PDB file of C-alpha atoms in Angstrom:
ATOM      1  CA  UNK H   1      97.809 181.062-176.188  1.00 59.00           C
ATOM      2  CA  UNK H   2      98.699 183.111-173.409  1.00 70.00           C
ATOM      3  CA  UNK H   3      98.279 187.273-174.051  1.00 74.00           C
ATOM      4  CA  UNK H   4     101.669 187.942-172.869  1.00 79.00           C
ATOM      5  CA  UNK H   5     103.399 185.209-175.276  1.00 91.00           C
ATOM      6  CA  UNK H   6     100.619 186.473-178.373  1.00 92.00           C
ATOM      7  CA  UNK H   7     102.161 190.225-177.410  1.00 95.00           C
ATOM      8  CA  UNK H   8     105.414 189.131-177.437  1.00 96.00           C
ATOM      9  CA  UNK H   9     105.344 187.277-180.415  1.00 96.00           C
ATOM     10  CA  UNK H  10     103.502 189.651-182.483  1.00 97.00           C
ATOM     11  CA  UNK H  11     106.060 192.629-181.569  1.00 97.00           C
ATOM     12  CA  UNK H  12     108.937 190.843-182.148  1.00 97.00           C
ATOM     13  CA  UNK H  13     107.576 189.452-185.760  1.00 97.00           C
ATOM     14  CA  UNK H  14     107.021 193.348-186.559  1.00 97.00           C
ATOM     15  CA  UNK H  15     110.274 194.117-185.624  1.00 97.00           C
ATOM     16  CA  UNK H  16     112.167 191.356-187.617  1.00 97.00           C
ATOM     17  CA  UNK H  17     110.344 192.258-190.962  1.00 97.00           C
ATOM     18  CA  UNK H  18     110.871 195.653-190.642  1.00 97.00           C
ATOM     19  CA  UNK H  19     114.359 195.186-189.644  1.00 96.00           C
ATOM     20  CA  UNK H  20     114.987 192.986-192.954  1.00 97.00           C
ATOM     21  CA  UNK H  21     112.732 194.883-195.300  1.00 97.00           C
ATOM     22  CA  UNK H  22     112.278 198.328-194.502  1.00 97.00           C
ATOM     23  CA  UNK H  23     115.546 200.830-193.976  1.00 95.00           C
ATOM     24  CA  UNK H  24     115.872 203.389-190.737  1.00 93.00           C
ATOM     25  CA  UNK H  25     113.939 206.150-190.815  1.00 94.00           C
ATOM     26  CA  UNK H  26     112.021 205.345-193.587  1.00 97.00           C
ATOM     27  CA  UNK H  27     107.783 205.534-193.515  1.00 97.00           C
ATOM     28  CA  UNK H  28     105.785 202.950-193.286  1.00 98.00           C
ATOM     29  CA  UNK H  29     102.046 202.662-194.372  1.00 98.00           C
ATOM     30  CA  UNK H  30      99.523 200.101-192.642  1.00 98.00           C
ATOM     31  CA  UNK H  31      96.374 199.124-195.239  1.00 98.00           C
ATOM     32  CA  UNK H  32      93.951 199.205-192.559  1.00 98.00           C
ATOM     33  CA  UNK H  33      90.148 197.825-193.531  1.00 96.00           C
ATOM     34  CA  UNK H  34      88.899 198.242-190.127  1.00 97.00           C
ATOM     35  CA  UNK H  35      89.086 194.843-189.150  1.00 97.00           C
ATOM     36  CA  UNK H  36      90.441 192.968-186.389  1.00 97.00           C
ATOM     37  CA  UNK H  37      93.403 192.018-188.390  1.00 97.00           C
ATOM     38  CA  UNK H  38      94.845 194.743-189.800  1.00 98.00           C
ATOM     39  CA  UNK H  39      93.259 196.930-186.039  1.00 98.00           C
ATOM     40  CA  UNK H  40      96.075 194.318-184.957  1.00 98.00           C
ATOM     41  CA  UNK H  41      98.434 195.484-187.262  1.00 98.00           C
ATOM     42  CA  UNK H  42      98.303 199.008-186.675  1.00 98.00           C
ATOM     43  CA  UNK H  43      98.750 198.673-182.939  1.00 98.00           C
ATOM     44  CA  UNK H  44     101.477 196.447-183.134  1.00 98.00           C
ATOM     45  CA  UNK H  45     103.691 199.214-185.156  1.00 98.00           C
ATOM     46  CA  UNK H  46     102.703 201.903-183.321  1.00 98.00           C
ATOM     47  CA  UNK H  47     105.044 200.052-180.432  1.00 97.00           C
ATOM     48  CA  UNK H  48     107.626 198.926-182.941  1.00 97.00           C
ATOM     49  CA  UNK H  49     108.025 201.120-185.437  1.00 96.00           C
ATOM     50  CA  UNK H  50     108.906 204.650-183.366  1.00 94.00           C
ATOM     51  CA  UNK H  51     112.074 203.075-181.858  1.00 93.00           C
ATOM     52  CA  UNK H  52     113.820 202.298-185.375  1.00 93.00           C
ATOM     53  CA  UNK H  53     112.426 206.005-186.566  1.00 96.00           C
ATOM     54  CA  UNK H  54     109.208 204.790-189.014  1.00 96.00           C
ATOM     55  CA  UNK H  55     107.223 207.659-189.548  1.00 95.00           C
ATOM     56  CA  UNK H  56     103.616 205.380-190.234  1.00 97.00           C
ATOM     57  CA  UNK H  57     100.204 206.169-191.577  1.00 98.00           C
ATOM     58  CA  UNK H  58      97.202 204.161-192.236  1.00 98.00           C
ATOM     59  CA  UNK H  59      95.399 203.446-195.846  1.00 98.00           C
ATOM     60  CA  UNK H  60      91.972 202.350-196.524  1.00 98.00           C
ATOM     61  CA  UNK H  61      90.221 201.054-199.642  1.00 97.00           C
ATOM     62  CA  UNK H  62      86.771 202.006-200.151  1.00 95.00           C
ATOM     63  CA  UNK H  63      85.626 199.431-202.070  1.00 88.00           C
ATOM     64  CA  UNK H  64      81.680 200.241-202.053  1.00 84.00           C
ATOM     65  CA  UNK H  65      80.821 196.288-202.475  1.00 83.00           C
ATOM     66  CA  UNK H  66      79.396 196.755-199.028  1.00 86.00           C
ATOM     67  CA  UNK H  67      76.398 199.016-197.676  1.00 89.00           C
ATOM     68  CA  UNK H  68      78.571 198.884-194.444  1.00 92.00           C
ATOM     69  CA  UNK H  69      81.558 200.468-196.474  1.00 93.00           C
ATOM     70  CA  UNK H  70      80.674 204.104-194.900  1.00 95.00           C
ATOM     71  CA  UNK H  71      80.754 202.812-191.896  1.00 96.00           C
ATOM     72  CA  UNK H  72      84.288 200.669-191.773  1.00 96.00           C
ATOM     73  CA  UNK H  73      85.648 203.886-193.405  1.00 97.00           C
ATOM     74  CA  UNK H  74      84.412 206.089-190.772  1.00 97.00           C
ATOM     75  CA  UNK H  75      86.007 203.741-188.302  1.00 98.00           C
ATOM     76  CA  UNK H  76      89.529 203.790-189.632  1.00 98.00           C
ATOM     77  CA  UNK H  77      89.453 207.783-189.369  1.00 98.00           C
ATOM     78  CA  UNK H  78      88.018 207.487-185.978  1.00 98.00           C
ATOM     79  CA  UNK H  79      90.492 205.603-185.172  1.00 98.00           C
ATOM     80  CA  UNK H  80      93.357 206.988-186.603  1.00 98.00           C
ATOM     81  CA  UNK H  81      92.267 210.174-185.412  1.00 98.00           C
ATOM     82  CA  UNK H  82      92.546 208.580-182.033  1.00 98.00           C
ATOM     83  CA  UNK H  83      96.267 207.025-182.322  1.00 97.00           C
ATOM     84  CA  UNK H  84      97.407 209.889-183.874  1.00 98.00           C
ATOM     85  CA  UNK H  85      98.016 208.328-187.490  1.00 98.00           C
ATOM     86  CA  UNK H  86      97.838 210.208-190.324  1.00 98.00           C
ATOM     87  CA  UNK H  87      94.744 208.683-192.599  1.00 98.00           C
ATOM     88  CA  UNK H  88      94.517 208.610-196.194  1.00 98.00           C
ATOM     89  CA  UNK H  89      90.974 206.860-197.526  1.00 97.00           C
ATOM     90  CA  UNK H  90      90.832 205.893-201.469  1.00 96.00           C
ATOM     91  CA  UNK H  91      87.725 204.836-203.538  1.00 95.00           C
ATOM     92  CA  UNK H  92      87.529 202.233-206.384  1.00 93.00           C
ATOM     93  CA  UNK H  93      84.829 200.843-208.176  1.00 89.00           C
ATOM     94  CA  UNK H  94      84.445 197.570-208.972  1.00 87.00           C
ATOM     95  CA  UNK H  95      83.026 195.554-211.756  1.00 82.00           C
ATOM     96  CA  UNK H  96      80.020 193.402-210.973  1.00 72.00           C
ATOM     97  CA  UNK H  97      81.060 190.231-212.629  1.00 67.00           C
ATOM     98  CA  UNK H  98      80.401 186.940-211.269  1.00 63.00           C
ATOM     99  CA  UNK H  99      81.628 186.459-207.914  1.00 58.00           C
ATOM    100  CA  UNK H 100      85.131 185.258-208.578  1.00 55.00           C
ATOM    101  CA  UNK H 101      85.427 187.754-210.901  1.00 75.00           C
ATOM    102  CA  UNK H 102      84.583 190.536-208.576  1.00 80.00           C
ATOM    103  CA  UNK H 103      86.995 189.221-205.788  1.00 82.00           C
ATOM    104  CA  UNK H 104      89.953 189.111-208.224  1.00 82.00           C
ATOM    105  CA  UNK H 105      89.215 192.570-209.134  1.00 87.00           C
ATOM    106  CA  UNK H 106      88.659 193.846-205.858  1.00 87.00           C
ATOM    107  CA  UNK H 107      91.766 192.491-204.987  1.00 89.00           C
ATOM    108  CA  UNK H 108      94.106 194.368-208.421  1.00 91.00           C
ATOM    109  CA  UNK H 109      92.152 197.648-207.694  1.00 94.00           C
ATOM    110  CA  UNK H 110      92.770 197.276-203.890  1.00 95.00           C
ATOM    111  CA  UNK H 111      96.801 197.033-204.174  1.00 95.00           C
ATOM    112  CA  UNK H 112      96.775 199.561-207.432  1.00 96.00           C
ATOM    113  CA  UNK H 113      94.930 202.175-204.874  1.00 97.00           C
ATOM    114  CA  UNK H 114      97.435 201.343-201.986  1.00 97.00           C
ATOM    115  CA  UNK H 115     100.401 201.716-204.113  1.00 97.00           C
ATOM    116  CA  UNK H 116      99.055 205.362-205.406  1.00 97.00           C
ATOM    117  CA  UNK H 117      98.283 206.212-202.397  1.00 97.00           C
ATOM    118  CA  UNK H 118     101.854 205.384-201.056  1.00 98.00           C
ATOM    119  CA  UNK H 119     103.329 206.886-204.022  1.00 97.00           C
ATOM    120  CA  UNK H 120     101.221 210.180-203.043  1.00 97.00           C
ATOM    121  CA  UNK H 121     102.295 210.406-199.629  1.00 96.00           C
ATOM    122  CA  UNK H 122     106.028 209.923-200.228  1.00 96.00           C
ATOM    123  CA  UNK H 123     105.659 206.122-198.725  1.00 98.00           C
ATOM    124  CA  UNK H 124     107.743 203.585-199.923  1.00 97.00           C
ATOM    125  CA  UNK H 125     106.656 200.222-197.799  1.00 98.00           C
ATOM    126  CA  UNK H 126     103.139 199.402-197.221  1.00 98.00           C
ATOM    127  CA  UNK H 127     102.267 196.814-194.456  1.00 98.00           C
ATOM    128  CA  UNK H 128      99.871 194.100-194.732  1.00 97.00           C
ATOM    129  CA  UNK H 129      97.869 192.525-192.034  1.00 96.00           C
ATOM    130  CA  UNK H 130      98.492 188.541-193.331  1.00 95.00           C
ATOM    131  CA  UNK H 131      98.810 185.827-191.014  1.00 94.00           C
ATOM    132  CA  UNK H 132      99.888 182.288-190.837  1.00 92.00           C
ATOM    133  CA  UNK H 133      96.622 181.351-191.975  1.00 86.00           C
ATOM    134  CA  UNK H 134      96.028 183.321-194.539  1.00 85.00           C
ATOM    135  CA  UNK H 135      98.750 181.875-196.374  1.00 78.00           C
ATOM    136  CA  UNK H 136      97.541 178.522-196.039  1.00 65.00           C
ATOM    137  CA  UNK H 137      94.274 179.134-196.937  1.00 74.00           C
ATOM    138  CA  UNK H 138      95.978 180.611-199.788  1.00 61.00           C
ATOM    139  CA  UNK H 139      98.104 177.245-200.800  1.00 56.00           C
ATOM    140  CA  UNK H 140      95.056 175.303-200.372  1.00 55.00           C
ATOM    141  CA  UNK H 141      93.436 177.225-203.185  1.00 53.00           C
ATOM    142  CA  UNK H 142      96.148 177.323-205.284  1.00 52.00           C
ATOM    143  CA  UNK H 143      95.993 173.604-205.027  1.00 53.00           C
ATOM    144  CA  UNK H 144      92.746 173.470-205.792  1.00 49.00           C
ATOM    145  CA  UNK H 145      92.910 175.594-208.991  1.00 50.00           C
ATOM    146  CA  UNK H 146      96.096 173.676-210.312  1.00 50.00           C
ATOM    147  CA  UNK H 147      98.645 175.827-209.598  1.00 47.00           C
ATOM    148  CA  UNK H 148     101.797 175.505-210.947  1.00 47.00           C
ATOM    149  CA  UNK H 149     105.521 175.738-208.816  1.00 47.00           C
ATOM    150  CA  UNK H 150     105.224 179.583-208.724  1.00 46.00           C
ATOM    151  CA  UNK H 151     101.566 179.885-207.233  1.00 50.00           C
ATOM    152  CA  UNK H 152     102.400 176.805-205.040  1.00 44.00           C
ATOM    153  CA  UNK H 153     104.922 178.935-203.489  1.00 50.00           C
ATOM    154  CA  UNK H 154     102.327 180.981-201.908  1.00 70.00           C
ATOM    155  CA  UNK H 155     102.551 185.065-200.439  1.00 83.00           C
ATOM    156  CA  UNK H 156     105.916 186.500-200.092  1.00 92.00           C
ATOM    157  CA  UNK H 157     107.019 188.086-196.553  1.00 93.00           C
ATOM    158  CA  UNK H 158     107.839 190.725-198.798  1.00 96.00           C
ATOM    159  CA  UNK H 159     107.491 192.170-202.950  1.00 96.00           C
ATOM    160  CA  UNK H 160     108.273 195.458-204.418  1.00 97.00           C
ATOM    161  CA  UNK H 161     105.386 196.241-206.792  1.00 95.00           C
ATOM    162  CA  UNK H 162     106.616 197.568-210.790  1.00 94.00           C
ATOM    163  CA  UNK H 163     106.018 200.859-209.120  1.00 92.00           C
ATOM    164  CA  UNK H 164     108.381 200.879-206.762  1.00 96.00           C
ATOM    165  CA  UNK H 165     106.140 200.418-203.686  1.00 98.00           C
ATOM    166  CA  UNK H 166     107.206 197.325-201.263  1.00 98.00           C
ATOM    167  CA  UNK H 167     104.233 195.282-199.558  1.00 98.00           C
ATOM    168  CA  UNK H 168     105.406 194.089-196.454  1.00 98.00           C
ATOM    169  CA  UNK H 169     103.606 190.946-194.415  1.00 97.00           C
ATOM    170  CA  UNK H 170     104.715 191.352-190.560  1.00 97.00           C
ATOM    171  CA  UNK H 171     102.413 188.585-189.318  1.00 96.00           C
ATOM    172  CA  UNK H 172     103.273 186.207-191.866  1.00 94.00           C
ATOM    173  CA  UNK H 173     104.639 183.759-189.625  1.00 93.00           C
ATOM    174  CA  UNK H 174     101.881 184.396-186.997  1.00 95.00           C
ATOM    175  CA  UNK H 175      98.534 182.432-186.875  1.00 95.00           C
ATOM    176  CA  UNK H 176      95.128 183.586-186.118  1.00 94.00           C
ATOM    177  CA  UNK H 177      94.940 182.672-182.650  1.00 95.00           C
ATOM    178  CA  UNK H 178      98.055 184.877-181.440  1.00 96.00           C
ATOM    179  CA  UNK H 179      96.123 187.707-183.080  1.00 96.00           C
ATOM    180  CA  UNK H 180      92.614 186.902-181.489  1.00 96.00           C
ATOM    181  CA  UNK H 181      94.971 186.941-177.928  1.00 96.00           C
ATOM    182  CA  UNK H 182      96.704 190.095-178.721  1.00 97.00           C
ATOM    183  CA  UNK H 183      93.295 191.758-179.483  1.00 97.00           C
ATOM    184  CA  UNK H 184      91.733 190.380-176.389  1.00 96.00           C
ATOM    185  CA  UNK H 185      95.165 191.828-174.269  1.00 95.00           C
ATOM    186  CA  UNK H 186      95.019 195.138-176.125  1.00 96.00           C
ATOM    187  CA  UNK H 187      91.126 195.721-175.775  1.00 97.00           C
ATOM    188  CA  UNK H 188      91.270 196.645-179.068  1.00 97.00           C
ATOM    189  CA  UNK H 189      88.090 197.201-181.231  1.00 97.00           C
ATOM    190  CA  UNK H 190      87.056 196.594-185.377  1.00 97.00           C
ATOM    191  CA  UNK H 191      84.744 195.740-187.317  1.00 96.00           C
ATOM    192  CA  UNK H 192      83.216 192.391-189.410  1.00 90.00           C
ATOM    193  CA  UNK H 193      83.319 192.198-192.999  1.00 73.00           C
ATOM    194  CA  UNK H 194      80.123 190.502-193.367  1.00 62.00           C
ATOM    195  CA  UNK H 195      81.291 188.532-196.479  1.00 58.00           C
ATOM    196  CA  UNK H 196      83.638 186.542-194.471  1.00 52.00           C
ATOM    197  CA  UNK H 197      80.686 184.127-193.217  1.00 45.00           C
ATOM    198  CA  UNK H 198      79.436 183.673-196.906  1.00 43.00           C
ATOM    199  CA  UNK H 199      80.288 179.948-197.863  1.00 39.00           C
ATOM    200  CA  UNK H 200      79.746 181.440-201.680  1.00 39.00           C
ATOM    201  CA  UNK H 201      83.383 182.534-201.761  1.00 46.00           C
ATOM    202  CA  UNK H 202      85.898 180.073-202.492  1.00 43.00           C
ATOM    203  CA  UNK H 203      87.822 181.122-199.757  1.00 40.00           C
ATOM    204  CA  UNK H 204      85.368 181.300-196.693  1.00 42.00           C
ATOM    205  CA  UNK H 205      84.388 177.891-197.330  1.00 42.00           C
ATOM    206  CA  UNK H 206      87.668 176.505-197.302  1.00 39.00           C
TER     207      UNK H 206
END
């Protein structure tokens, strides 16, 4: 894909969600990890958001399942420091059950710790940095567990949480390459979750 049409694409995407799910004015939080993803999805509202008035800051999730965890954290302040985002960084601690236990976990603490962050900050929309091929990877296991009609029907562009707080999904509709191009165009930097080339997790290997 060409830079210019990923760029395009990518902005325009932004702009539609935020147009549909978020109202004028109102903040917007990006759950940054650090990686090239959600580095995408940060720099992609920082041109969008402004225009329409979106005040937006950036979350992490210190998970501490990773003795690179300092470091992505340290990142996302760097970097936010940089762009001129305010930065909010929240710890959890996760169980060590076996390994599907401890990504399903990670996963309830990790939105639980966005949403009180949100909460905290006066945020009502947090943005999420899932693509095209996230949620197919997603269907695929669903299949593969036995999912009925409702997990079949894989993740929503958008869902308010029983707290209040709406997760947003700009990229939704965009896949992976677009992202690698508009990374490449920006010259933008992040950083590797190492347990995203382990074949042990269900989802890596698919």
């Amino acid at each position: 894909m060409r830079h210019a049409d990923a760029t395009a694409d990518l902005r325009a995407a932004a702009a539609r969600a935020l147009a549909a799910h978020v109202a004028p004015g109102e903040a917007v939080a990006v759950a940054l990890s650090g990686g090239r993803d959600s580095v995408v999805l940060l720099d992609v509202l920082l041109h969008v958001a402004p225009p329409r008035g979106h005040r937006l800051a950036a979350l992490h999730v210190h998970h501490g399942l990773s003795p690179n965890a300092d470091r992505w954290q340290r990142f996302c302040a760097d970097l936010c420091a940089a762009r001129g985002v305010p930065f909010e960084s929240r710890a959890v601690t996760v169980p060590r059950t076996p390994q599907a236990g401890v990504e399903a976990e990670a996963r309830r603490l990790r939105y639980a710790a966005l949403a009180d962050a949100a909460i905290a900050a006066g945020i009502g929309h947090v943005a999420l940095a899932h693509h095209r091929d996230d949620q197919a990877e997603t269907l695929l296991l669903q299949l593969l567990r036995g999912a009925g009609p409702h997990g079949l029907a894989g993740m929503a562009a958008a869902r308010t949480d029983p707290h209040g707080v709406t997760f947003v999904r700009p990229l939704l509709d965009i896949p992976r390459a677009a992202i690698d191009a508009y990374a490449s165009a920006a010259g933008l930097a992040w950083v590797d979750d190492e347990s995203n080339a382990a074949h042990r997790h269900l989802r890596n290997a698919v």
